[in-house]
Structures are given as C-alpha cells and as structure tokens.
GROMACS .gro file of C-alpha atoms in nm:
model
  431
    1UNK     CA    1  -0.285  -2.054  -1.728
    2UNK     CA    2   0.013  -1.949  -1.864
    3UNK     CA    3   0.282  -2.115  -2.241
    4UNK     CA    4   0.505  -2.353  -2.057
    5UNK     CA    5   0.810  -2.133  -2.171
    6UNK     CA    6   1.074  -2.303  -2.044
    7UNK     CA    7   1.211  -2.559  -1.670
    8UNK     CA    8   1.450  -2.463  -1.453
    9UNK     CA    9   1.632  -2.775  -1.251
   10UNK     CA   10   1.589  -2.849  -0.864
   11UNK     CA   11   1.802  -3.071  -0.746
   12UNK     CA   12   1.810  -3.246  -0.395
   13UNK     CA   13   2.023  -3.463  -0.221
   14UNK     CA   14   2.168  -3.533  -0.532
   15UNK     CA   15   1.878  -3.572  -0.732
   16UNK     CA   16   1.755  -3.395  -1.018
   17UNK     CA   17   1.384  -3.246  -1.079
   18UNK     CA   18   1.264  -3.048  -1.429
   19UNK     CA   19   1.033  -2.795  -1.264
   20UNK     CA   20   0.798  -2.659  -1.593
   21UNK     CA   21   0.837  -2.267  -1.549
   22UNK     CA   22   0.551  -2.051  -1.691
   23UNK     CA   23   0.557  -1.700  -1.826
   24UNK     CA   24   0.314  -1.437  -1.713
   25UNK     CA   25   0.183  -1.086  -2.043
   26UNK     CA   26   0.400  -0.968  -1.709
   27UNK     CA   27   0.605  -0.963  -1.424
   28UNK     CA   28   0.893  -1.225  -1.363
   29UNK     CA   29   0.878  -1.632  -1.447
   30UNK     CA   30   0.643  -1.894  -1.221
   31UNK     CA   31   0.875  -2.165  -1.160
   32UNK     CA   32   0.559  -2.430  -1.163
   33UNK     CA   33   0.585  -2.647  -0.784
   34UNK     CA   34   0.249  -2.818  -0.767
   35UNK     CA   35   0.357  -3.113  -0.830
   36UNK     CA   36   0.784  -3.094  -0.621
   37UNK     CA   37   0.559  -3.329  -0.294
   38UNK     CA   38   0.516  -3.553  -0.487
   39UNK     CA   39   0.736  -3.647  -0.678
   40UNK     CA   40   1.050  -3.573  -0.381
   41UNK     CA   41   0.854  -3.497  -0.074
   42UNK     CA   42   0.972  -3.204  -0.057
   43UNK     CA   43   0.786  -2.888   0.069
   44UNK     CA   44   0.914  -2.481   0.023
   45UNK     CA   45   0.877  -2.246   0.289
   46UNK     CA   46   0.774  -1.862   0.182
   47UNK     CA   47   0.588  -1.725   0.530
   48UNK     CA   48   0.360  -1.424   0.387
   49UNK     CA   49   0.373  -1.566   0.073
   50UNK     CA   50   0.605  -1.286  -0.052
   51UNK     CA   51   0.696  -1.548  -0.362
   52UNK     CA   52   0.437  -1.711  -0.418
   53UNK     CA   53   0.196  -1.729  -0.700
   54UNK     CA   54  -0.119  -1.881  -0.571
   55UNK     CA   55  -0.337  -1.804  -0.858
   56UNK     CA   56  -0.337  -1.722  -1.220
   57UNK     CA   57  -0.531  -1.390  -1.309
   58UNK     CA   58  -0.596  -1.165  -1.587
   59UNK     CA   59  -0.730  -0.907  -1.323
   60UNK     CA   60  -0.496  -0.654  -1.162
   61UNK     CA   61  -0.157  -0.646  -1.233
   62UNK     CA   62   0.088  -0.397  -1.061
   63UNK     CA   63   0.486  -0.315  -1.076
   64UNK     CA   64   0.571  -0.189  -0.723
   65UNK     CA   65   0.964  -0.079  -0.895
   66UNK     CA   66   0.843   0.053  -1.180
   67UNK     CA   67   0.542   0.266  -1.015
   68UNK     CA   68   0.234   0.075  -1.265
   69UNK     CA   69  -0.114  -0.050  -1.106
   70UNK     CA   70  -0.310  -0.198  -1.456
   71UNK     CA   71  -0.687  -0.254  -1.418
   72UNK     CA   72  -0.739  -0.523  -1.750
   73UNK     CA   73  -0.480  -0.340  -1.867
   74UNK     CA   74  -0.559   0.035  -1.786
   75UNK     CA   75  -0.362   0.215  -1.618
   76UNK     CA   76  -0.526   0.342  -1.263
   77UNK     CA   77  -0.487   0.704  -1.315
   78UNK     CA   78  -0.608   0.674  -1.659
   79UNK     CA   79  -0.924   0.514  -1.432
   80UNK     CA   80  -0.931   0.752  -1.149
   81UNK     CA   81  -0.892   1.069  -1.437
   82UNK     CA   82  -1.088   0.999  -1.715
   83UNK     CA   83  -1.393   0.716  -1.519
   84UNK     CA   84  -1.523   0.677  -1.273
   85UNK     CA   85  -1.555   0.437  -0.957
   86UNK     CA   86  -1.918   0.226  -1.123
   87UNK     CA   87  -1.791   0.246  -1.468
   88UNK     CA   88  -1.452   0.051  -1.302
   89UNK     CA   89  -1.641  -0.154  -1.165
   90UNK     CA   90  -1.800  -0.304  -1.487
   91UNK     CA   91  -1.315  -0.360  -1.648
   92UNK     CA   92  -1.299  -0.519  -1.243
   93UNK     CA   93  -1.570  -0.813  -1.335
   94UNK     CA   94  -1.633  -0.768  -1.673
   95UNK     CA   95  -1.275  -0.759  -1.830
   96UNK     CA   96  -1.337  -0.484  -2.017
   97UNK     CA   97  -1.504  -0.137  -2.114
   98UNK     CA   98  -1.865  -0.058  -2.117
   99UNK     CA   99  -1.969   0.098  -2.441
  100UNK     CA  100  -2.287   0.352  -2.298
  101UNK     CA  101  -2.587   0.163  -2.298
  102UNK     CA  102  -2.389  -0.133  -2.182
  103UNK     CA  103  -2.355   0.125  -1.826
  104UNK     CA  104  -2.659   0.284  -1.837
  105UNK     CA  105  -2.806  -0.053  -1.797
  106UNK     CA  106  -2.509  -0.190  -1.494
  107UNK     CA  107  -2.573   0.158  -1.312
  108UNK     CA  108  -2.870   0.142  -1.302
  109UNK     CA  109  -2.914  -0.209  -1.181
  110UNK     CA  110  -2.710  -0.114  -0.870
  111UNK     CA  111  -2.896   0.203  -0.886
  112UNK     CA  112  -3.218   0.025  -0.792
  113UNK     CA  113  -3.053  -0.304  -0.538
  114UNK     CA  114  -2.896  -0.033  -0.258
  115UNK     CA  115  -3.189  -0.120  -0.039
  116UNK     CA  116  -3.139  -0.377   0.273
  117UNK     CA  117  -3.367  -0.630   0.382
  118UNK     CA  118  -3.587  -0.442   0.607
  119UNK     CA  119  -3.579  -0.727   0.934
  120UNK     CA  120  -3.149  -0.672   0.907
  121UNK     CA  121  -3.224  -0.282   1.070
  122UNK     CA  122  -3.334  -0.549   1.364
  123UNK     CA  123  -2.939  -0.733   1.298
  124UNK     CA  124  -2.768  -0.320   1.391
  125UNK     CA  125  -2.951  -0.284   1.696
  126UNK     CA  126  -2.848  -0.591   1.780
  127UNK     CA  127  -2.499  -0.439   1.859
  128UNK     CA  128  -2.364  -0.218   2.105
  129UNK     CA  129  -2.406   0.130   2.090
  130UNK     CA  130  -2.014   0.164   2.067
  131UNK     CA  131  -1.922  -0.125   1.829
  132UNK     CA  132  -1.673  -0.060   1.552
  133UNK     CA  133  -1.826   0.018   1.239
  134UNK     CA  134  -1.629  -0.222   1.109
  135UNK     CA  135  -1.694  -0.498   1.342
  136UNK     CA  136  -2.059  -0.422   1.232
  137UNK     CA  137  -1.988  -0.493   0.887
  138UNK     CA  138  -1.852  -0.833   0.961
  139UNK     CA  139  -2.174  -0.898   1.076
  140UNK     CA  140  -2.377  -0.770   0.856
  141UNK     CA  141  -2.212  -0.902   0.544
  142UNK     CA  142  -2.170  -1.248   0.671
  143UNK     CA  143  -2.518  -1.196   0.833
  144UNK     CA  144  -2.623  -1.129   0.427
  145UNK     CA  145  -2.638  -1.479   0.375
  146UNK     CA  146  -2.948  -1.522   0.589
  147UNK     CA  147  -3.117  -1.276   0.383
  148UNK     CA  148  -3.075  -1.365   0.039
  149UNK     CA  149  -3.081  -1.676  -0.037
  150UNK     CA  150  -3.186  -1.676  -0.291
  151UNK     CA  151  -2.790  -1.577  -0.409
  152UNK     CA  152  -2.576  -1.820  -0.282
  153UNK     CA  153  -2.521  -2.079  -0.523
  154UNK     CA  154  -2.187  -1.996  -0.636
  155UNK     CA  155  -2.264  -2.284  -0.904
  156UNK     CA  156  -2.594  -2.124  -1.052
  157UNK     CA  157  -2.398  -1.821  -1.297
  158UNK     CA  158  -2.706  -1.685  -1.246
  159UNK     CA  159  -2.693  -1.664  -0.902
  160UNK     CA  160  -2.314  -1.584  -0.858
  161UNK     CA  161  -2.444  -1.262  -1.097
  162UNK     CA  162  -2.730  -1.113  -0.850
  163UNK     CA  163  -2.499  -1.198  -0.501
  164UNK     CA  164  -2.230  -0.958  -0.680
  165UNK     CA  165  -2.509  -0.717  -0.772
  166UNK     CA  166  -2.616  -0.731  -0.504
  167UNK     CA  167  -2.332  -0.668  -0.239
  168UNK     CA  168  -2.165  -0.391  -0.515
  169UNK     CA  169  -2.452  -0.210  -0.423
  170UNK     CA  170  -2.548  -0.287  -0.090
  171UNK     CA  171  -2.182  -0.280   0.069
  172UNK     CA  172  -2.219   0.114   0.084
  173UNK     CA  173  -2.606   0.128   0.235
  174UNK     CA  174  -2.433  -0.150   0.471
  175UNK     CA  175  -2.110   0.107   0.570
  176UNK     CA  176  -2.330   0.466   0.613
  177UNK     CA  177  -2.630   0.230   0.860
  178UNK     CA  178  -2.283   0.134   1.034
  179UNK     CA  179  -2.148   0.466   1.092
  180UNK     CA  180  -2.517   0.635   1.193
  181UNK     CA  181  -2.543   0.387   1.442
  182UNK     CA  182  -2.202   0.435   1.586
  183UNK     CA  183  -2.267   0.774   1.645
  184UNK     CA  184  -2.753   0.727   1.730
  185UNK     CA  185  -2.858   0.856   1.453
  186UNK     CA  186  -3.117   0.725   1.264
  187UNK     CA  187  -3.045   0.537   0.896
  188UNK     CA  188  -3.104   0.736   0.697
  189UNK     CA  189  -3.271   0.542   0.355
  190UNK     CA  190  -3.006   0.573   0.006
  191UNK     CA  191  -3.182   0.766  -0.275
  192UNK     CA  192  -3.251   0.631  -0.630
  193UNK     CA  193  -3.140   0.978  -0.788
  194UNK     CA  194  -2.820   1.004  -0.683
  195UNK     CA  195  -2.511   0.842  -0.808
  196UNK     CA  196  -2.312   0.548  -0.623
  197UNK     CA  197  -2.036   0.827  -0.441
  198UNK     CA  198  -2.269   1.119  -0.386
  199UNK     CA  199  -2.541   0.892  -0.246
  200UNK     CA  200  -2.314   0.741   0.004
  201UNK     CA  201  -2.259   1.074   0.079
  202UNK     CA  202  -2.536   1.150   0.208
  203UNK     CA  203  -2.687   0.840   0.374
  204UNK     CA  204  -2.411   0.920   0.563
  205UNK     CA  205  -2.457   1.302   0.642
  206UNK     CA  206  -2.761   1.354   0.654
  207UNK     CA  207  -3.066   1.362   0.856
  208UNK     CA  208  -3.438   1.408   0.857
  209UNK     CA  209  -3.496   1.772   1.025
  210UNK     CA  210  -3.294   1.931   0.736
  211UNK     CA  211  -3.210   1.880   0.366
  212UNK     CA  212  -2.895   1.776   0.269
  213UNK     CA  213  -2.710   1.860  -0.094
  214UNK     CA  214  -2.427   1.705  -0.165
  215UNK     CA  215  -2.069   1.910  -0.224
  216UNK     CA  216  -2.065   1.772  -0.610
  217UNK     CA  217  -1.622   1.864  -0.554
  218UNK     CA  218  -1.648   1.594  -0.247
  219UNK     CA  219  -1.893   1.312  -0.465
  220UNK     CA  220  -1.555   1.319  -0.708
  221UNK     CA  221  -1.307   1.299  -0.421
  222UNK     CA  222  -1.520   1.021  -0.279
  223UNK     CA  223  -1.566   0.837  -0.664
  224UNK     CA  224  -1.192   0.900  -0.634
  225UNK     CA  225  -1.107   0.744  -0.357
  226UNK     CA  226  -1.310   0.406  -0.440
  227UNK     CA  227  -1.191   0.398  -0.722
  228UNK     CA  228  -0.799   0.447  -0.602
  229UNK     CA  229  -0.911   0.160  -0.371
  230UNK     CA  230  -1.088  -0.095  -0.585
  231UNK     CA  231  -0.853  -0.356  -0.645
  232UNK     CA  232  -0.435  -0.449  -0.604
  233UNK     CA  233  -0.441  -0.726  -0.710
  234UNK     CA  234  -0.312  -1.075  -0.472
  235UNK     CA  235  -0.341  -0.865  -0.132
  236UNK     CA  236  -0.362  -1.020   0.164
  237UNK     CA  237  -0.720  -0.988   0.208
  238UNK     CA  238  -0.809  -1.090  -0.198
  239UNK     CA  239  -0.629  -1.389  -0.087
  240UNK     CA  240  -0.857  -1.422   0.172
  241UNK     CA  241  -1.155  -1.377   0.005
  242UNK     CA  242  -1.007  -1.642  -0.192
  243UNK     CA  243  -0.888  -1.946   0.008
  244UNK     CA  244  -1.299  -1.914   0.153
  245UNK     CA  245  -1.403  -1.944  -0.125
  246UNK     CA  246  -1.208  -2.262  -0.221
  247UNK     CA  247  -1.423  -2.436   0.038
  248UNK     CA  248  -1.665  -2.342  -0.149
  249UNK     CA  249  -1.837  -2.107   0.110
  250UNK     CA  250  -2.159  -1.877  -0.052
  251UNK     CA  251  -2.036  -1.463  -0.149
  252UNK     CA  252  -2.148  -1.302   0.111
  253UNK     CA  253  -1.873  -1.552   0.355
  254UNK     CA  254  -1.665  -1.432   0.176
  255UNK     CA  255  -1.648  -1.115   0.101
  256UNK     CA  256  -1.698  -1.119   0.478
  257UNK     CA  257  -1.370  -1.245   0.599
  258UNK     CA  258  -1.215  -1.024   0.354
  259UNK     CA  259  -1.427  -0.758   0.524
  260UNK     CA  260  -1.205  -0.920   0.834
  261UNK     CA  261  -0.869  -0.900   0.740
  262UNK     CA  262  -0.908  -0.539   0.585
  263UNK     CA  263  -0.950  -0.460   0.932
  264UNK     CA  264  -0.616  -0.513   0.995
  265UNK     CA  265  -0.343  -0.222   1.084
  266UNK     CA  266  -0.078  -0.352   0.837
  267UNK     CA  267  -0.370  -0.380   0.549
  268UNK     CA  268  -0.676  -0.101   0.576
  269UNK     CA  269  -0.645   0.077   0.926
  270UNK     CA  270  -0.282   0.265   0.748
  271UNK     CA  271  -0.462   0.529   0.711
  272UNK     CA  272  -0.673   0.545   0.989
  273UNK     CA  273  -0.276   0.491   1.195
  274UNK     CA  274  -0.175   0.829   0.939
  275UNK     CA  275  -0.432   1.000   1.078
  276UNK     CA  276  -0.342   0.911   1.455
  277UNK     CA  277   0.021   0.982   1.333
  278UNK     CA  278  -0.124   1.352   1.244
  279UNK     CA  279  -0.317   1.458   1.613
  280UNK     CA  280   0.029   1.239   1.760
  281UNK     CA  281   0.150   1.491   1.617
  282UNK     CA  282  -0.017   1.746   1.659
  283UNK     CA  283   0.083   2.149   1.586
  284UNK     CA  284   0.228   2.211   1.333
  285UNK     CA  285   0.591   2.393   1.513
  286UNK     CA  286   0.681   2.049   1.578
  287UNK     CA  287   0.704   1.840   1.267
  288UNK     CA  288   1.093   1.896   1.199
  289UNK     CA  289   1.140   1.627   1.638
  290UNK     CA  290   0.887   1.378   1.435
  291UNK     CA  291   1.092   1.376   1.124
  292UNK     CA  292   1.416   1.349   1.296
  293UNK     CA  293   1.319   1.073   1.411
  294UNK     CA  294   1.157   0.962   1.119
  295UNK     CA  295   1.520   0.914   0.970
  296UNK     CA  296   1.668   0.865   1.300
  297UNK     CA  297   1.812   0.486   1.151
  298UNK     CA  298   1.872   0.453   1.596
  299UNK     CA  299   1.539   0.544   1.594
  300UNK     CA  300   1.193   0.271   1.504
  301UNK     CA  301   0.989   0.589   1.488
  302UNK     CA  302   0.862   0.587   1.096
  303UNK     CA  303   0.607   0.827   0.903
  304UNK     CA  304   0.255   0.657   0.847
  305UNK     CA  305   0.119   0.748   0.484
  306UNK     CA  306   0.475   0.786   0.303
  307UNK     CA  307   0.633   0.488   0.064
  308UNK     CA  308   0.471   0.167   0.037
  309UNK     CA  309   0.493  -0.171   0.081
  310UNK     CA  310   0.482  -0.231  -0.268
  311UNK     CA  311   0.557   0.037  -0.447
  312UNK     CA  312   0.925   0.075  -0.447
  313UNK     CA  313   0.959   0.419  -0.699
  314UNK     CA  314   0.615   0.602  -0.600
  315UNK     CA  315   0.199   0.547  -0.560
  316UNK     CA  316   0.102   0.573  -0.847
  317UNK     CA  317  -0.244   0.654  -0.772
  318UNK     CA  318  -0.077   0.862  -0.553
  319UNK     CA  319  -0.081   1.225  -0.804
  320UNK     CA  320  -0.445   1.173  -0.790
  321UNK     CA  321  -0.572   1.144  -0.489
  322UNK     CA  322  -0.299   1.472  -0.421
  323UNK     CA  323  -0.493   1.676  -0.696
  324UNK     CA  324  -0.824   1.570  -0.514
  325UNK     CA  325  -0.718   1.627  -0.137
  326UNK     CA  326  -0.629   1.971  -0.263
  327UNK     CA  327  -0.990   2.027  -0.346
  328UNK     CA  328  -1.094   1.938  -0.079
  329UNK     CA  329  -0.919   2.095   0.117
  330UNK     CA  330  -0.952   2.467  -0.146
  331UNK     CA  331  -1.372   2.377  -0.086
  332UNK     CA  332  -1.259   2.288   0.273
  333UNK     CA  333  -1.017   2.498   0.390
  334UNK     CA  334  -0.801   2.420   0.670
  335UNK     CA  335  -0.814   2.726   0.887
  336UNK     CA  336  -0.950   2.650   1.193
  337UNK     CA  337  -0.845   2.221   1.205
  338UNK     CA  338  -0.507   2.154   1.365
  339UNK     CA  339  -0.475   1.814   1.209
  340UNK     CA  340  -0.519   1.910   0.855
  341UNK     CA  341  -0.249   2.244   0.895
  342UNK     CA  342   0.018   1.959   1.027
  343UNK     CA  343  -0.083   1.744   0.732
  344UNK     CA  344   0.012   2.011   0.500
  345UNK     CA  345   0.235   2.147   0.624
  346UNK     CA  346   0.458   1.754   0.699
  347UNK     CA  347   0.367   1.679   0.338
  348UNK     CA  348   0.570   2.022   0.209
  349UNK     CA  349   0.842   2.005   0.417
  350UNK     CA  350   0.909   1.578   0.320
  351UNK     CA  351   0.904   1.657  -0.009
  352UNK     CA  352   1.160   1.901   0.008
  353UNK     CA  353   1.364   1.677   0.216
  354UNK     CA  354   1.607   1.493   0.018
  355UNK     CA  355   1.620   1.203   0.275
  356UNK     CA  356   1.274   1.142   0.160
  357UNK     CA  357   1.342   1.196  -0.234
  358UNK     CA  358   1.636   0.936  -0.146
  359UNK     CA  359   1.485   0.681   0.013
  360UNK     CA  360   1.133   0.754  -0.191
  361UNK     CA  361   0.923   0.798   0.129
  362UNK     CA  362   0.665   0.966  -0.103
  363UNK     CA  363   0.314   1.084   0.034
  364UNK     CA  364   0.085   0.733  -0.029
  365UNK     CA  365  -0.277   0.727  -0.116
  366UNK     CA  366  -0.386   0.624   0.208
  367UNK     CA  367  -0.183   0.975   0.310
  368UNK     CA  368  -0.445   1.167   0.109
  369UNK     CA  369  -0.751   0.932   0.159
  370UNK     CA  370  -0.704   0.975   0.523
  371UNK     CA  371  -0.643   1.352   0.461
  372UNK     CA  372  -0.994   1.384   0.280
  373UNK     CA  373  -1.208   1.193   0.480
  374UNK     CA  374  -1.088   1.398   0.809
  375UNK     CA  375  -1.171   1.710   0.619
  376UNK     CA  376  -1.541   1.503   0.552
  377UNK     CA  377  -1.599   1.499   0.871
  378UNK     CA  378  -1.564   1.082   0.895
  379UNK     CA  379  -1.447   0.952   1.215
  380UNK     CA  380  -1.080   0.763   1.175
  381UNK     CA  381  -1.277   0.434   1.274
  382UNK     CA  382  -1.422   0.477   0.917
  383UNK     CA  383  -1.169   0.498   0.762
  384UNK     CA  384  -1.181   0.156   0.675
  385UNK     CA  385  -1.493   0.055   0.596
  386UNK     CA  386  -1.550   0.341   0.354
  387UNK     CA  387  -1.217   0.157   0.211
  388UNK     CA  388  -1.382  -0.254   0.258
  389UNK     CA  389  -1.678  -0.085   0.072
  390UNK     CA  390  -1.396   0.002  -0.161
  391UNK     CA  391  -1.242  -0.326  -0.231
  392UNK     CA  392  -1.590  -0.518  -0.229
  393UNK     CA  393  -1.531  -0.482  -0.623
  394UNK     CA  394  -1.223  -0.637  -0.650
  395UNK     CA  395  -1.294  -0.926  -0.390
  396UNK     CA  396  -1.593  -1.086  -0.565
  397UNK     CA  397  -1.424  -0.994  -0.914
  398UNK     CA  398  -1.159  -1.234  -0.753
  399UNK     CA  399  -1.381  -1.449  -0.607
  400UNK     CA  400  -1.568  -1.514  -0.960
  401UNK     CA  401  -1.265  -1.543  -1.180
  402UNK     CA  402  -1.156  -1.825  -0.950
  403UNK     CA  403  -1.501  -2.036  -0.913
  404UNK     CA  404  -1.453  -1.985  -1.277
  405UNK     CA  405  -1.139  -2.202  -1.304
  406UNK     CA  406  -1.082  -2.552  -1.367
  407UNK     CA  407  -0.722  -2.539  -1.219
  408UNK     CA  408  -0.971  -2.524  -0.903
  409UNK     CA  409  -0.842  -2.724  -0.519
  410UNK     CA  410  -1.006  -2.591  -0.178
  411UNK     CA  411  -0.647  -2.452  -0.002
  412UNK     CA  412  -0.383  -2.623   0.165
  413UNK     CA  413  -0.159  -2.406   0.271
  414UNK     CA  414   0.203  -2.673   0.419
  415UNK     CA  415   0.388  -2.583   0.718
  416UNK     CA  416   0.806  -2.680   0.924
  417UNK     CA  417   0.641  -2.816   1.214
  418UNK     CA  418   0.927  -2.804   1.485
  419UNK     CA  419   0.711  -2.898   1.744
  420UNK     CA  420   0.775  -3.262   1.966
  421UNK     CA  421   0.721  -3.533   1.747
  422UNK     CA  422   0.568  -3.848   1.933
  423UNK     CA  423   0.509  -3.823   2.346
  424UNK     CA  424   0.286  -4.111   2.528
  425UNK     CA  425   0.027  -3.960   2.816
  426UNK     CA  426   0.126  -3.950   3.151
  427UNK     CA  427  -0.164  -4.003   3.349
  428UNK     CA  428  -0.207  -3.635   3.614
  429UNK     CA  429  -0.094  -3.804   3.903
  430UNK     CA  430   0.197  -3.912   3.778
  431UNK     CA  431   0.308  -3.560   3.701
   0.00000   0.00000   0.00000
C-alpha cells in the first residue's frame, strides 16, 4: 500500500469523516474508503469502476492524457522496439529485465512446455466444426485444470510457478489448435527449434503435406503484436481475472474467465470490429463518404480503430505497430487485397484531415494489428484469440501479484438497490 500522505474530509448529513489518502508513484491520489461503510453506513456509487482503484499494483502504469504506457517502469515503445515478447513476459512476471543467462533459461523453460496433453485433442473434437475459436479457447483453457492437477493449489508457490509457465507456453498451441479445428485442418505440433512467435505461425499455417518456412518479418510482426498486448493495467478482462482469483479459483479457471471477458467487442474484439468496418467500406472510392459520416455530429457512425478510450492524446503502441504494418504490407503487398487497399488509403486520408488531428483521433493499435493479421491470412475470428494469447502473461502476472497481497479479500461490489422492498406472497388463485 502506498504511503498515507494526507486526509480527505467527507461530510454526510452534517457529520464529517476523515478518509486516508494515498499517493502513488504515478497517477492521481487515491482516497481510501474501505472503512466508510462501517463508519457512515453509506456506499460509493461508481458504475464501470472508472473512478475506483480496486487494488494496488507495481506491474503496469498508464497515463492516457500523455500517451504513456509503462511495464515495470519501461516505456512500451522501447520494449517493443528493442526487446521481444518472452523477455517482456519475464519482466512482467519477475519485475526486472533478465540477464542473458536468466533469459535463456526462461525461454528454454517455456519452449519445452508448449505441447498439451494428448487427451486434450479429444476435447477439441467435442466442439462443432464451426465453433468460434474463442468459444473453444474458453472451454479448453478452463479444462486444463482437469489435466494438470499438480498446478492448481494456489497456496503452493511452486505450483503457482508451474501453472504460470504452462499457461504462457501452451496458449499458442491452444490458439493454433482452435484455428486449425475451425478450418478443418490437422493439428500441428509445436517445434522446439522455433522462437515463440515463429512457432505460433508455424502451427497455424503449416500442413503435413508441404514444407512451411516462417518469414522472419512476419514472425517479428507477430512478436510485436504479442508484446504490445501483453498487459494494459486494470482493464475489464484483467479485473475479471483478479475478481475470479479473489475467490480462490484455480489459475486455469481464472484465465478462462479473462478470455471470456476479452471476447466482448468493446474489449478484445476491437481489431476485429476494425476489419469489419474496412469490409463495410469495401472500396477506396467510398472512403470520403464514411469519413463524412464520422465527422457528422448528427450521425452515430464512428470509425473503428481511431482514437482510444484510455489514450486521449495518442496510443503509444500504435507508432511501433505502424512500423510493423508497413513492413508486412511491403512484404506481402496490397494489390490483390481490397481490404488492405482501403486500410492504407483510409489511414492516409484520416491523418491528413484537420478534424481527426484536432480530435486526436489517430489510428490506434487495433487498426494496425488488424491490418497485419489480415495481411498474414488470419480470419477475423482469430483476432481475439491472438489477443488472449498475448494477454495471458499480463493476466497471470496480475493473478500472481494479487495472491501475494496480504490485503487480499474476495471481491464483493455493492449496489444501489432500486427494486421493490419486502412484499407478501400472494397465492396464485388470488393474483
């Protein structure tokens, strides 16, 4: 808990209460209201928890007004530009960048635990052939607790560590298998000679009938997508993981809960919504029409992938993602893909329009990640599973931090009740 530096005074019906205030290393001060209900018999009201700090954390910090995203104090653009996903995983999990020896040991540990239990293949085959990959991932990840009994005791630090490595290592395999199952192709086993991102692409796009070599530019772009989505402070899915964890649920159940929350279009489905928008626009000549609609205050239409709920200036992840998008499009071209042609021209016209500059509606990370995944050949149904894969390390880092918190209590939000008070039951023949 941050140091108690000041006191806030709250007056309720003529009586004043002193509430402790805590100053963080970054962000606004926090008023501690934990004893308010006991002292004053009142709740606070904050739908969406947009003004509520539900925990203290040392993992990720966001300043949306300044366009800042830090992981353990390191700016996201530095990490995405100079590091790679597994090094960022180590940083999020353990708090410091690893030495070369520690990183090699960590990478080896993850690489050698990418296979899933063979009986889990039967679990995949229980789904309908047209099941959404996110439905498959929610089920399979939740079911991992039925296969890995030696890592479900949350009170055992060793078992927590084992579960952490397993989830990070096996999530690409689960996501790739969900994809392969959805398109009717055989599962491809992971390979220990490939790095994390290249291995995922190989499991998604190789087939037993032919050789498949992962292009290093595509592998690097995928690694950046993973890195830029690794953690994002106390968002909806992370809060869901923490809330599930507060009850003592096993780690696989908690991560499955996070995946389920991420599935929502307002959260993990943003890059999918962006691609669906590009498909709706259809051709380059229709772009002015949709830009005009977005600028019309009487029209509810919005351009997906522009601006961000948190970042009021610019999305610090978008600059790095744009570099990768440009590299991927240069490699694969856009000549035969109308969607990518629309994306490139929409980006150009929006950036040149004073309206978007004044409103700070710049392309965000979802816009560019959607373009990259489309260019690679992923269907939009796979965008959110890839997001879940990348975010797993953030979820498990937050889960681990919460379990080590001596202040941990089961989550129990309160309510503003507006329903009927006590009524007497009326027999059915008298209603």
